[in-house]
Coordinates of C-alpha atoms in Angstrom, one line a residue:
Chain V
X1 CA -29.6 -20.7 2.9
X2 CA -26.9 -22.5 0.5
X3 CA -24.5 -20.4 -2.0
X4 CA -26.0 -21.5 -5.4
X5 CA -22.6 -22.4 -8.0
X6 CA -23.8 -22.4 -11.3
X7 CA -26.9 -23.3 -10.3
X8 CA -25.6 -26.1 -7.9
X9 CA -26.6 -24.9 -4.1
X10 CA -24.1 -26.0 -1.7
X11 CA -23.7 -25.5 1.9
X12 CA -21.5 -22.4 3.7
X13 CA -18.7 -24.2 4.8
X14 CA -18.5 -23.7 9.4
X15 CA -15.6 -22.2 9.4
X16 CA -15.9 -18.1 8.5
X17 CA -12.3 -17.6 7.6
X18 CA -13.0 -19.8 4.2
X19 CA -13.1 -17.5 1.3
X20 CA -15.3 -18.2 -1.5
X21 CA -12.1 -18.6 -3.6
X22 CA -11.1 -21.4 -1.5
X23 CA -14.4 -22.8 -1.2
X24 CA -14.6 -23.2 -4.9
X25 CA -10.7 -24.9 -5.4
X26 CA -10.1 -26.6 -2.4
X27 CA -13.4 -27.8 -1.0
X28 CA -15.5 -28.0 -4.1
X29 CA -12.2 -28.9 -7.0
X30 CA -13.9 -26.6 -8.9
X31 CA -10.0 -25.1 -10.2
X32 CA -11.8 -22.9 -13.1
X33 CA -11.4 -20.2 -11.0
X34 CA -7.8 -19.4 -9.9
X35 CA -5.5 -18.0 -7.0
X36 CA -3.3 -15.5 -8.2
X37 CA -2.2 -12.8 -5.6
X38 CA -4.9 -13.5 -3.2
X39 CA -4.6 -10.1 -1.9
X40 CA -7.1 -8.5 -4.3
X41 CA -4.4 -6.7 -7.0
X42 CA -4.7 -9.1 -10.0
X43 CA -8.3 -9.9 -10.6
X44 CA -7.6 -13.8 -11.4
X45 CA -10.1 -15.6 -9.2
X46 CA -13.3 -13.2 -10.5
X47 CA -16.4 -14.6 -10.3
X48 CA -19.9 -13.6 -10.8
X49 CA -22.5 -12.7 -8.0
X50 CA -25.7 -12.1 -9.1
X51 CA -24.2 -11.5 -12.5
X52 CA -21.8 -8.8 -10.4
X53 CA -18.2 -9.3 -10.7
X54 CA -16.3 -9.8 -7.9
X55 CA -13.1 -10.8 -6.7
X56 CA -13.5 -14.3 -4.6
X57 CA -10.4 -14.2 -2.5
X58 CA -11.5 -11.0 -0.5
X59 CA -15.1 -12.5 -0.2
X60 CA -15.6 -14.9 2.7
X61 CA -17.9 -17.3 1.6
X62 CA -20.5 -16.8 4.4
X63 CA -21.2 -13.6 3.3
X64 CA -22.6 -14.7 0.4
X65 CA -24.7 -17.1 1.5
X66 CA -28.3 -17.2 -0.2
X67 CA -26.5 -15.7 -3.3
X68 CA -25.8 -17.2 -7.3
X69 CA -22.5 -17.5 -7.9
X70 CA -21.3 -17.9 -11.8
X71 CA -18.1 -19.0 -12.1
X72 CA -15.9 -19.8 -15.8
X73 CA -17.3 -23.5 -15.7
X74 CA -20.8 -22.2 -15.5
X75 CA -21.0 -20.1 -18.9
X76 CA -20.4 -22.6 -21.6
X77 CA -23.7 -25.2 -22.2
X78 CA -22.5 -28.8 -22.7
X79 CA -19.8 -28.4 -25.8
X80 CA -20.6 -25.1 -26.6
X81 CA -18.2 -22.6 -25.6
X82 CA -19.9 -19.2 -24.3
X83 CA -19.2 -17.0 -27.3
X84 CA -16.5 -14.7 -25.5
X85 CA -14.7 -18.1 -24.4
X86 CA -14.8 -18.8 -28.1
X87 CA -13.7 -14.9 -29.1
X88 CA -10.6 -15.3 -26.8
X89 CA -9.5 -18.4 -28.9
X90 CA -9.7 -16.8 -32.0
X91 CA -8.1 -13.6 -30.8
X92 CA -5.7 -14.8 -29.3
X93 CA -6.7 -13.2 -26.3
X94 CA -4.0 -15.8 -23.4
X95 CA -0.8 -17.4 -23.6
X96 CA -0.4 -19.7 -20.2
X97 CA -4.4 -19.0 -19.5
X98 CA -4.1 -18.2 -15.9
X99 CA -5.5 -15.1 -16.0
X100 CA -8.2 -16.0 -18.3
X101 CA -11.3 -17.1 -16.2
X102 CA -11.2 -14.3 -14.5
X103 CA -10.7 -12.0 -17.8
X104 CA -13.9 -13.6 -18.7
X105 CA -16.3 -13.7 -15.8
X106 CA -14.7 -10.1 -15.5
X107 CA -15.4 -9.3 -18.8
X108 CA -19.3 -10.2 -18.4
X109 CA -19.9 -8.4 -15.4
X110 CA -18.0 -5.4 -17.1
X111 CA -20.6 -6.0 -20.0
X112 CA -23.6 -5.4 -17.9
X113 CA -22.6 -2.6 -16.2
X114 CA -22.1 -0.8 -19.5
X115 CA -25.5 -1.8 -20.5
X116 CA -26.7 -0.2 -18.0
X117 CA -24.6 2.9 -18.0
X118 CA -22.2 3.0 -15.4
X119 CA -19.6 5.3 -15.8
X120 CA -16.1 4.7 -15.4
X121 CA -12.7 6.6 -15.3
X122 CA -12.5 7.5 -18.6
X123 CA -16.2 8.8 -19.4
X124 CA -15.9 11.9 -21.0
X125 CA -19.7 13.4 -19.8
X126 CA -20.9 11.8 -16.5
X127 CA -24.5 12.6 -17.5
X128 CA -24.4 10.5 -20.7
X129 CA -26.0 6.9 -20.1
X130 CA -25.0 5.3 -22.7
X131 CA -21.7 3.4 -22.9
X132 CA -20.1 2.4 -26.1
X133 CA -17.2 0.0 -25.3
X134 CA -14.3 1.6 -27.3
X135 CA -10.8 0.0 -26.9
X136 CA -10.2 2.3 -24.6
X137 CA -13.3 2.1 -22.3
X138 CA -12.9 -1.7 -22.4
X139 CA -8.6 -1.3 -21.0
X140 CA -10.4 1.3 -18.5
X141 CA -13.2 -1.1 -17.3
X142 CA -11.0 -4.0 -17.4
X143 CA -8.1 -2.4 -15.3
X144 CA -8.7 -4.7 -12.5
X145 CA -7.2 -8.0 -14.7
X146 CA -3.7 -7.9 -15.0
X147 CA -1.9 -10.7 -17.8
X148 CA 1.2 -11.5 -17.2
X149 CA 2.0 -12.7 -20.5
X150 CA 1.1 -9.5 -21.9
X151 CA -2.2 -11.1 -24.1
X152 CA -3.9 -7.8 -23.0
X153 CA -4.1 -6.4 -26.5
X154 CA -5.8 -9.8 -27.7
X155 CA -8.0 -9.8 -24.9
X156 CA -9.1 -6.1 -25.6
X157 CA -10.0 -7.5 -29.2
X158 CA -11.6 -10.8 -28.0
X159 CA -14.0 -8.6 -26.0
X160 CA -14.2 -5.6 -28.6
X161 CA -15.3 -8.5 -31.5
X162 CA -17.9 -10.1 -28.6
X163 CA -19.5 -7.1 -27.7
X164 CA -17.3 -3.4 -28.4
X165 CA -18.5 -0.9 -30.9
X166 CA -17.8 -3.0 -33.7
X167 CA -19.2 -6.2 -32.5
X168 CA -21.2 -7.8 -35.1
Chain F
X1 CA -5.8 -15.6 9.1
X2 CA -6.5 -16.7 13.5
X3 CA -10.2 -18.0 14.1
X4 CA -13.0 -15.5 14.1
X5 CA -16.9 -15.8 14.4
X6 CA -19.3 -14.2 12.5
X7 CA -22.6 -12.7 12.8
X8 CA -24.7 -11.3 10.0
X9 CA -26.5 -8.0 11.5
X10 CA -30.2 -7.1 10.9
X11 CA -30.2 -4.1 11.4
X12 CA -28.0 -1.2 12.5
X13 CA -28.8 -1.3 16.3
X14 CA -28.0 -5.0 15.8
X15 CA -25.1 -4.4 14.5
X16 CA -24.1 -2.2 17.6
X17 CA -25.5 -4.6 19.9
X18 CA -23.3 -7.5 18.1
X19 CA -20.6 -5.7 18.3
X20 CA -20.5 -5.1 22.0
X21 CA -18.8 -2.1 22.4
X22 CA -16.1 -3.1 19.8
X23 CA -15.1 -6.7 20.5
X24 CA -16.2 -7.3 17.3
X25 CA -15.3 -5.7 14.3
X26 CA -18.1 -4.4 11.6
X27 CA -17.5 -5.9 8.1
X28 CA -18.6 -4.6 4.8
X29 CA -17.6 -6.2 1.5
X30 CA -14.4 -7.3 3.0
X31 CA -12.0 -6.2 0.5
X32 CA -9.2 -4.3 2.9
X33 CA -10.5 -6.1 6.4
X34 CA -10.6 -9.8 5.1
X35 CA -7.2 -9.1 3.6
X36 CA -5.6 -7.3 6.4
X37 CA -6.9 -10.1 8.9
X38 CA -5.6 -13.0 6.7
X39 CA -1.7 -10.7 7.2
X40 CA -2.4 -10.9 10.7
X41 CA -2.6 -7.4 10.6
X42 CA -5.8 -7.0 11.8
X43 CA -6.6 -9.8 14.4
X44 CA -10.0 -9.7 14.5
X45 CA -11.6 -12.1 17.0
X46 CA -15.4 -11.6 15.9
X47 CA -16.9 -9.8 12.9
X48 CA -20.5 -8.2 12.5
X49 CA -21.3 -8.4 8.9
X50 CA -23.1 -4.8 8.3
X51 CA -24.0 -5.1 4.8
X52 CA -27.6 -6.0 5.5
X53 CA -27.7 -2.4 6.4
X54 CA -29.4 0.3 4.3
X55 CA -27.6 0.7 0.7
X56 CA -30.7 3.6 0.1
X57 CA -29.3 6.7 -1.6
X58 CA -32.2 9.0 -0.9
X59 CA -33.5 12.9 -0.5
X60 CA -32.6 15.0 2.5
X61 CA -32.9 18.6 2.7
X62 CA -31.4 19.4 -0.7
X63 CA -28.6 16.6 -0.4
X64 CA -28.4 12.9 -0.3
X65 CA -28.3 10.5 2.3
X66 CA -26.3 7.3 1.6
X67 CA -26.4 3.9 3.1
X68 CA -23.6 2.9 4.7
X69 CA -23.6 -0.4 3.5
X70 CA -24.2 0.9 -0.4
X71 CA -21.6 -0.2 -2.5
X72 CA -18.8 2.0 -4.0
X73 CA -19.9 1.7 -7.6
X74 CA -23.9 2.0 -6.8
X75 CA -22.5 5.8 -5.5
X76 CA -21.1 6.3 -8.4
X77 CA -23.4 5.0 -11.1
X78 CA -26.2 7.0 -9.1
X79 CA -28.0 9.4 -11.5
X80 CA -27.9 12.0 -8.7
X81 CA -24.5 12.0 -8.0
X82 CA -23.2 12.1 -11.1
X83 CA -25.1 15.4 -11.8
X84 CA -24.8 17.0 -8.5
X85 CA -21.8 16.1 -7.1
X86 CA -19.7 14.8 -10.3
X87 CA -16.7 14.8 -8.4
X88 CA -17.7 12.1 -5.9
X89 CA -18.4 10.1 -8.9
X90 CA -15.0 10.8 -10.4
X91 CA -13.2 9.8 -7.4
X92 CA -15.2 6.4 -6.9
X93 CA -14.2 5.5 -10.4
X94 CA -10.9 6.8 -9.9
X95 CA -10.5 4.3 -6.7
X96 CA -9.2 0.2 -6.8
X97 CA -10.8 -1.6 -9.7
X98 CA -14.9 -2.4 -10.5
X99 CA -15.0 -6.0 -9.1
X100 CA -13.5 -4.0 -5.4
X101 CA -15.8 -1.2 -6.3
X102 CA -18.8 -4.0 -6.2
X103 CA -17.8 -5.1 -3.4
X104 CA -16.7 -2.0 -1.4
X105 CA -19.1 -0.5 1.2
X106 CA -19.2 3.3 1.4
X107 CA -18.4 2.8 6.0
X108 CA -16.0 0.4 4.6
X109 CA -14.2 2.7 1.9
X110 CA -14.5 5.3 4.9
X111 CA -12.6 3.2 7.4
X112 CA -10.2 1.2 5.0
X113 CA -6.7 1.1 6.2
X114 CA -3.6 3.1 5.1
X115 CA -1.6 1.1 2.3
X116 CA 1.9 1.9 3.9
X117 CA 3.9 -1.3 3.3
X118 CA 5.0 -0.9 6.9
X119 CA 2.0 -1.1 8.2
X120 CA 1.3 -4.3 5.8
X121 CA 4.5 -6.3 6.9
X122 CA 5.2 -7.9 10.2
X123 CA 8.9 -7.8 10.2
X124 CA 8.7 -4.1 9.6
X125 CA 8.1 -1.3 12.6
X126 CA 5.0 0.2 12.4
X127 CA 3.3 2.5 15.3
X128 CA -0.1 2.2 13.7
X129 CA 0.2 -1.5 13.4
X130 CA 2.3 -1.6 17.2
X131 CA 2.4 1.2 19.5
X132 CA 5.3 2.5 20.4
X133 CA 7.4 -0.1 18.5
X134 CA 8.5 2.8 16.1
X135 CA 8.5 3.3 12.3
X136 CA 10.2 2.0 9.4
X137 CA 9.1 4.4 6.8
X138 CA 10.3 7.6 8.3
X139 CA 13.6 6.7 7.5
X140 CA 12.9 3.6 4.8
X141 CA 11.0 3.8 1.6
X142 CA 8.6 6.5 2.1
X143 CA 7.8 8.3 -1.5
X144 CA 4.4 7.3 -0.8
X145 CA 3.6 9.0 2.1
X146 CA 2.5 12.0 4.2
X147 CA 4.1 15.2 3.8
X148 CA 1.3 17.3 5.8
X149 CA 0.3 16.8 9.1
X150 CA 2.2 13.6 9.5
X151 CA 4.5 13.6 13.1
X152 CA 7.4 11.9 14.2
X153 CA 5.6 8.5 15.2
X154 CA 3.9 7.9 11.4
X155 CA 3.6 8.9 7.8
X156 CA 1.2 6.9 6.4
X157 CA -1.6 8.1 4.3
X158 CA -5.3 7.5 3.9
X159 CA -6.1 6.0 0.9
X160 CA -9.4 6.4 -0.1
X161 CA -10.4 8.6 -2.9
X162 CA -14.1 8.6 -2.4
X163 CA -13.2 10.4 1.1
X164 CA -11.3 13.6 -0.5
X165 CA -14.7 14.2 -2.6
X166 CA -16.4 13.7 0.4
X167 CA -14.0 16.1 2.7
X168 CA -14.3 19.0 0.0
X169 CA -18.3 18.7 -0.1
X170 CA -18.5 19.3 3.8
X171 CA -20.7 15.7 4.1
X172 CA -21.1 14.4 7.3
X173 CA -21.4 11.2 8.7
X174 CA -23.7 9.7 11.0
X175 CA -22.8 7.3 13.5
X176 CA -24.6 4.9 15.9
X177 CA -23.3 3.7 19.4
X178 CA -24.8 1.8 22.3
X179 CA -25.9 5.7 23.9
X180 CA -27.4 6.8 20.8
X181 CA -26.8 8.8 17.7
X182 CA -24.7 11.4 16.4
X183 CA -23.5 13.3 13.5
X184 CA -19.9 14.4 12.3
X185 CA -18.3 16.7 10.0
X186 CA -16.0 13.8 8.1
X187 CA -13.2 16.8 8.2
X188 CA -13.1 15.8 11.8
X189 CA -13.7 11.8 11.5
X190 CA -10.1 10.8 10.5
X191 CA -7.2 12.4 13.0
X192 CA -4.0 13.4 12.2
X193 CA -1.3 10.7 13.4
X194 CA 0.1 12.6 16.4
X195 CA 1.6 10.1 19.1
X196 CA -1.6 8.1 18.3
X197 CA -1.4 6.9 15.0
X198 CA -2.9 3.2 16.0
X199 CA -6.0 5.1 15.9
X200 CA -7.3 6.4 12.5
X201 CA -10.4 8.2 13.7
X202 CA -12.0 9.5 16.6
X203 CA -15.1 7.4 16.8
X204 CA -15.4 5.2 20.0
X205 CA -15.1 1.6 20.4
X206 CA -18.1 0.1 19.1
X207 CA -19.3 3.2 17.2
X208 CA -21.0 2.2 13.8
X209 CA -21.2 4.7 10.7
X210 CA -24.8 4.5 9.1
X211 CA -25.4 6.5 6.8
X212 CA -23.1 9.6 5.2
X213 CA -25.2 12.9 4.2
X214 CA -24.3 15.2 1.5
X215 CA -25.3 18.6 2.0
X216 CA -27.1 20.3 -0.5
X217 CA -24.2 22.4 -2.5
X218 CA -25.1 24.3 -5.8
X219 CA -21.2 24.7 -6.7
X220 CA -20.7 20.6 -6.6
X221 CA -22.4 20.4 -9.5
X222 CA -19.6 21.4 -11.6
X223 CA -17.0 20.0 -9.3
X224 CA -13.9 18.0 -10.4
X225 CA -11.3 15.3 -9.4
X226 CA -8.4 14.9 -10.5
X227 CA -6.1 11.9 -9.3
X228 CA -1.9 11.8 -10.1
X229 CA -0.4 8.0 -9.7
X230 CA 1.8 5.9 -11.5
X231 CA -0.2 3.9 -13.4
X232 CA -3.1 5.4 -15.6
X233 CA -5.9 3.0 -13.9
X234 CA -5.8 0.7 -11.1
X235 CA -3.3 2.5 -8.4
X236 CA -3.4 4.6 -5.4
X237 CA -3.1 8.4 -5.6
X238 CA 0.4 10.5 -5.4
X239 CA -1.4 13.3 -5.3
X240 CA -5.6 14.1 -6.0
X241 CA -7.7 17.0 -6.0
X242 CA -11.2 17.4 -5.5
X243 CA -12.3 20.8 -6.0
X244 CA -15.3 22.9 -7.0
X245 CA -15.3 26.8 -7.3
X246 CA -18.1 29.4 -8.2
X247 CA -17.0 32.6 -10.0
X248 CA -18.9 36.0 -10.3
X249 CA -17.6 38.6 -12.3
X250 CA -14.4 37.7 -11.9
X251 CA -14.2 36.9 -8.2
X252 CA -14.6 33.6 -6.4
X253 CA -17.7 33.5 -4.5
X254 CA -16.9 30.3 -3.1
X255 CA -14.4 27.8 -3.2
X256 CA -13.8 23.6 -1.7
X257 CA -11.2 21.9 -2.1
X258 CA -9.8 18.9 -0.9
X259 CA -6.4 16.5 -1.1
X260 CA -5.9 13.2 -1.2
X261 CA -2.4 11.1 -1.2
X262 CA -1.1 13.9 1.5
X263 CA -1.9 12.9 5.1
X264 CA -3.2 10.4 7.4
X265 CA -6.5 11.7 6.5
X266 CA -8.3 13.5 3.6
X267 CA -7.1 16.9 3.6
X268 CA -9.1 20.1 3.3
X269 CA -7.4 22.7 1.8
X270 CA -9.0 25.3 4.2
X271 CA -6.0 27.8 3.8
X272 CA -6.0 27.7 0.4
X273 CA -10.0 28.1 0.3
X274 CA -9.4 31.7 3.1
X275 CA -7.2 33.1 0.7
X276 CA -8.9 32.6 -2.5
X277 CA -12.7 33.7 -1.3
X278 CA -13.3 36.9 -2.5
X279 CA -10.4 37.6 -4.3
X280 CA -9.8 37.7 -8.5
X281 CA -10.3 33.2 -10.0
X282 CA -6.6 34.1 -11.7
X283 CA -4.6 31.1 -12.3
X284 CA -1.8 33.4 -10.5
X285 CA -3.7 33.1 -7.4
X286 CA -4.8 29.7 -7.5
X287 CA -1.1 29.1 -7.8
X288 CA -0.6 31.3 -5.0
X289 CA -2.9 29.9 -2.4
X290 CA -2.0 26.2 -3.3
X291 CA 2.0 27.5 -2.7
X292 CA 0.3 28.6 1.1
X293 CA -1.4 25.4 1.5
X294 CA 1.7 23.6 1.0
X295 CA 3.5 26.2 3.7
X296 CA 3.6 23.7 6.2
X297 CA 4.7 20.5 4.5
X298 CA 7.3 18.7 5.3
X299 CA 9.2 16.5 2.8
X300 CA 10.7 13.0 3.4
X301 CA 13.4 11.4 1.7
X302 CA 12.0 10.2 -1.4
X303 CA 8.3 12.3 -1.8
X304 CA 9.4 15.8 -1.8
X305 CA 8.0 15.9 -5.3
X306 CA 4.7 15.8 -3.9
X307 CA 4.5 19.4 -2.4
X308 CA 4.8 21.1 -5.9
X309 CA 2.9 18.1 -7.6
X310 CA 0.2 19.0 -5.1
X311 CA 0.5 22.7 -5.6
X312 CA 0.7 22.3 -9.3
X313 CA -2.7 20.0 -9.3
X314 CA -4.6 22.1 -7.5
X315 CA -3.9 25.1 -9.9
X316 CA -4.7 23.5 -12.9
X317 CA -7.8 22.5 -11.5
X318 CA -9.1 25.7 -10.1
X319 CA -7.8 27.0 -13.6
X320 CA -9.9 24.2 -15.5
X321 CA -12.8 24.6 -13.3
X322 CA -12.9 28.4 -13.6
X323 CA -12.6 28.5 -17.6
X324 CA -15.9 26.6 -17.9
X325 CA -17.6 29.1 -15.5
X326 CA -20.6 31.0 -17.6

C-alpha cells in the first residue's frame, strides 16, 4: 500500500532508514514541511496522519505506509488560504516562517483533539470533556512548537481568533 | 543512521518470531529508537515494527489491560483512566509534547532510553552506551541525574513519566518470549545500574512487552502527579511524584507513592509508604517519611538540590492529597 500526500499516493521509498521528513523534502521537493532539529525537540516538520499530528523526522516513512498524510501544502484549495494560514497573516503570528508549517499542521491536529476532549497538562478537572481553548490551554497544547523569533504570542492569537474561546 | 531491515509484525507471536531471540529490535512509534539509531547510539541491524499489536484498553478483574502498542495520548484521553487512575493521566500529559504523545507506544514509553547527554554523545564515556569504557557524568555535568540507587559505573536516569504513575499503582507487565508468557511487577522490570548499566531491564533477549495491567485500586482514583522541571511544559522531570493516599479518621490506611527524575528506574517510595501506614496523614509525617526516603541518597556535584526538592514534593503532595480526603 502507498503513503497517500494530500491525497497524492506515492510509493514507500526501499530503503527503511528514510524518514517521512526526508521523503517529503528530498525525494518528493515537497519543502512545506521543514527540518529543524531533527531530533524531535522543536516540532517544525509536523505533519498530519490521519488528521493526527506528528512529528515527521522521528517517523520512518515505512511505517506509515497505507496511511493519509496532510502536510502545510495540502490545506489551502487553489488560492484560498486555509483560514488559520490566513489568521497567522493577520496576527502576525511568524517572522522568518520556519516554524510556521508546522505551527499550523500542529495547530489542526491540536484542534481536534480538543474537540474531542483530550485533556492536557493544564486541565483543571480530568473528568470534564469539554475543552475550551483559553490562551493558556492553547501555549499548553502547543508546547511542542518552539519559534525562535519569539512570534509565539501572535501565533497564540492567530489560533485563539481561528478557533479559541472567542473565535467568531 | 547504518542500514537496517524492517518487518512489520502481525501479531505479537510474530513479533517474537521476527525478532529472533533479539537480533532484531521491536519498534513502536519510533520517537527515542529512530532517533537514537540515526546518533549511532543504538545500532540496530533489524527492526520488528510492533505497532500492529493490540492498542485495546479493556476490563480485567477490576483494572485495565492496555495494549502495548496503544499510544501515549489514547492512555491518557481514555475515559477510564482519567477517572480511576487520574494520575497516569497526569503523567502522560505531563511527558514530551502531543505530536511524541501520538506517536509514543506505551512498550515504547516503557523501554525509552535515559536522556543523559553522555549516553547521547559518542565522544563522551558512557558505560550504558560502552561497557566498561567508564563515565563522563560522574564527574562532568550531572545536575540531571540519579541521586538514589545510582553506583559508581552510571547515573543516568529513566525518563519516562508515564512509568512513575505506573510504579506507584503496582501495574504489571506482561511479556512474551519464544518459551511462553509471563507477568512482572514493573517495580522489578527496570534495574538499578549496578556494574550493568548497559542493561536497563531484566527482560531477556528477544522478550516482547504485550500488554501492561492495572490492578484494580480504589485509592488511584484520587491519585496525583506532580512533575518539577525547568520549563513549565515540554521538559523532562527534576523531580515528580505520583502518589495516592487513603485516610480514615485521621490515619492513613494506605499509601503509594512513586519518584520519577531520581534513578535509573522509576522509584517506589516503599520506605516512605512503611512508615506512614497506620500512622496520623500529618504534614509533619509526610515530611518525615519523605526525609527517610531520601536516607540513602547520595548527591553529585551539581543535583544535590534534588534530595530536598524530592522530599519537599512529596510532602506537599501527601499534604494536598490528604486535605481533599472526605
Amino acid at each position: 500500500m502507498p503513503i497517500v500526500i494530500n491525497g497524492v499516493a506515492t510509493e514507500v521509498p526501499p530503503d527503511p532508514r528514510v524518514s517521512l521528513l526526508d521523503l517529503l523534502r528530498e525525494r518528493l521537493t515537497m519543502t512545506g514541511t521543514k527540518k529543524g532539529c531533527n531530533q524531535g525537540a522543536c516540532g517544525a516538520c509536523t505533519v498530519l496522519a490521519d488528521g493526527e499530528r506528528i512529528l515527521s523526522c522521528l517517523a520512518l516513512a515505512v511505517q506509515y505506509d497505507g496511511r493519509r498524510i496532510t502536510t502545510v501544502e495540502g490545506l489551502s484549495e487553489n488560492d484560498t488560504l486555509h483560514p488559520l494560514q490566513q489568521a497567522f497573516v493577520e496576527h502576525d503570528g511568524f517572522q522568518c516562517g520556519y516554524c510556521t508549517p508546522g505551527q499550523i499542521c500542529s495547530a489542526i491536529g491540536m484542534v481536534a483533539e480538543a474537540n474531542r476532549g483530550a485533556p492536557c497538562h493544564v486541565t483543571a478537572d480530568l473528568a470534564e470533556e469539554t475543552v475550551v481553548l483559553t490562551r493558556e490551554q492553547i501555549r499548553e497544547r502547543m508546547s511542542g512548537n518552539l519559534c525562535r523569533c519569539g512570534a509565539h504570542n501572535g501565533i497564540v492569537e492567530a489560533i485563539a481568533a481561528t478557533y479559541g474561546d472567542g473565535a467568531s | 543512521m547504518r542500514p537496517f531491515t524492517y518487518a512489520r509484525a502481525a501479531d505479537a507471536a510474530d513479533a517474537v518470531r521476527l525478532a529472533d531471540g533479539g537480533r532484531a529490535r521491536y519498534l513502536g512509534g519510533g520517537t527515542n529508537l529512530v532517533d537514537l539509531a540515526r546518533e549511532t547510539v543504538e545500532r540496530p541491524e533489524a527492526l520488528v515494527d510492533v505497532t500492529g499489536l493490540s492498542t485495546a484498553i479493556e476490563e480485567i478483574g477490576g483494572g485495565l489491560l492496555i495494549g502495548a502498542a496503544a499510544r501515549n495520548a489514547a492512555v491518557a484521553e481514555h475515559r477510564a483512566v482519567r477517572t480511576r487512575y487520574p494520575a497516569l493521566a497526569r503523567a502522560i500529559v505531563a511527558g514530551a509534547s502531543a505530536q511524541i504523545r501520538n506517536m509514543a507506544t506505551v512498550g515504547g514509553n516503557i523501554l525509552q532510553r535515559t536522556r543523559c547527554a553522555y549516553f547521547y554523545d559518542d565522544g563522551s564515556r558512557c558505560n550504558k552506551r560502552r561497557p566498561e569504557q567508564g563515565c563522563d557524568a560522574i564527574e562532568g555535568f550531572n545536575r540531571g541525574h540519579a541521586v538514589l540507587g545510582a553506583s559508581a559505573a552510571c547515573v543516568a536516569t529513566h525518563p519516562s513519566d508515564m512509568c512513575v504513575a505506573l510504579a506507584a499503582f503496582d501495574a504489571t507487565v506482561h511479556l512474551r518470549n519464544a518459551d511462553g508468557e509471563r507477568t512482572l511487577p514493573i517495580t522489578d522490570l527496570h534495574r538499578l545500574p549496578g556494574n550493568r548499566p548497559d542493561l536497563d531491564t531484566v527482560l531477556e533477549p528477544g522478550e516482547l512487552i504485550t500488554a501492561v495491567e492495572l490492578p484494580a485500586l480504589a485509592l488511584a482514583a484520587s491519585s496525583a502527579y506532580r512533575k518539577v522541571r525547568d520549563r513549565a511544559s515540554y521538559a523532562f522531570a527534576l523531580v515528580s511524584v505520583a502518589a495516592a493516599i487513603e485516610v480514615t479518621d485521621g490515619i492513613v490506611s494506605d499509601v503509594r507513592i512513586a519518584l520519577g527524575g531520581v534513578a535509573h528506574k522509576p522509584w517506589r517510595a516503599w520506605t516512605a509508604e512503611a512508615a506512614l501506614r497506620g500512622g496520623p496523614a500529618t504534614a509533619e509525617r509526610f515530611r518525615r517519611a519523605a526525609e527517610e526516603e531520601l536516607a540513602s541518597a547520595v548527591a553529585l556535584r551539581h543535583n544535590a538540590f534534588k534530595i530536598e526538592l524530592a522530599e519537599r514534593t512529596i510532602t506537599t503532595v501527601l499534604t494536598d492529597l490528604a486535605g481533599e480526603q472526605p
